[in-house]
């Protein structure tokens, strides 16, 4: 069923109202904190959301001591047997840019000219900043005031889920099966699913944490961490001929063998890379830390083989040198798990198309809560929120993105209720 004009108008107004309110709550996460959630503001935001969920008729609403919020919406009458689905968004915002005292601004009827910011006269948002901005001419666009990020990542996801709940309450003709809503802390610091209660979640979930309108993310990197230790021999440099094994210097030569084009700064889209981000040492010992990333598992395996063969040739070239390699699998490409639940993919595509949008499949050059949940046995594709230029002072979202994502949620729930 197509969403009526009246409901579309409700979704737009309701999502804007919620979004403008949510972004003002300071929920920046803090990597240095060892508590969960890492910051107090996330508790405050979670409390507000849990109260609003109760007002909207969700039952068994829990706001646990780790800051996770869970709520359950019983199915429409007659659809109790439908497969339950979960909707997830994260409470925190990135540390990359300040998220304190966000003052969102709605720029009505964006005309394509530069957008200027009241709190930062040097900053401007131009068409060249984002490839989609030209498509949003004529729409209303929300930005920050230039001194903070906006926080569409992921307050937009939270607003869209809450607005869908509000629509289910107001318009009983919107059919759905059992729905679970979950808001989790600390996604931006990689701890989003660390203390999640798997048993409170359905077997299929969707995160609303993507970007461009129409996007559906089914793939993320296959990710490895690599630690390499070089053990050499220190000798007084004046008397070192044929004796010294300079671990630090050898390490530099070793890493110069990595193909330069396979680095983060030379790759995009579906290309993988090596990324050396730490090298410390002296003559006796040097230690390096890298990550390797690719969408194709075999490509990462080749990269690990490359290190093994380098180790062999370097130990031969420098007798006495010892190189230790340690690889840790950090997370898997979630497509491996999603392909086993094809319906979760097909219905998401159908829900986006039903909202009158082109389905844009996108591969995440990183990981998400969804990739971790997928590997925990809960296939979790990632749906767009409409926000752009995340983790930046230029972050923005067209209000249409808020409405369309809420529409997709309603479509998805109806499709699952009948499949
Ligand atoms: Zn996010």
Coordinates of C-alpha atoms and ligand atoms in Angstrom, one line a residue, residues 90 153-154 187-188 209, ligand 1:
X90 CA 22.6 4.7 18.0
X153 CA 24.4 10.4 12.5
X154 CA 22.4 9.0 14.1
X187 CA 28.5 3.0 18.2
X188 CA 31.0 5.7 17.2
X209 CA 22.4 4.6 10.2
Ligands
LIG1 ZN1 26.2 6.3 12.7

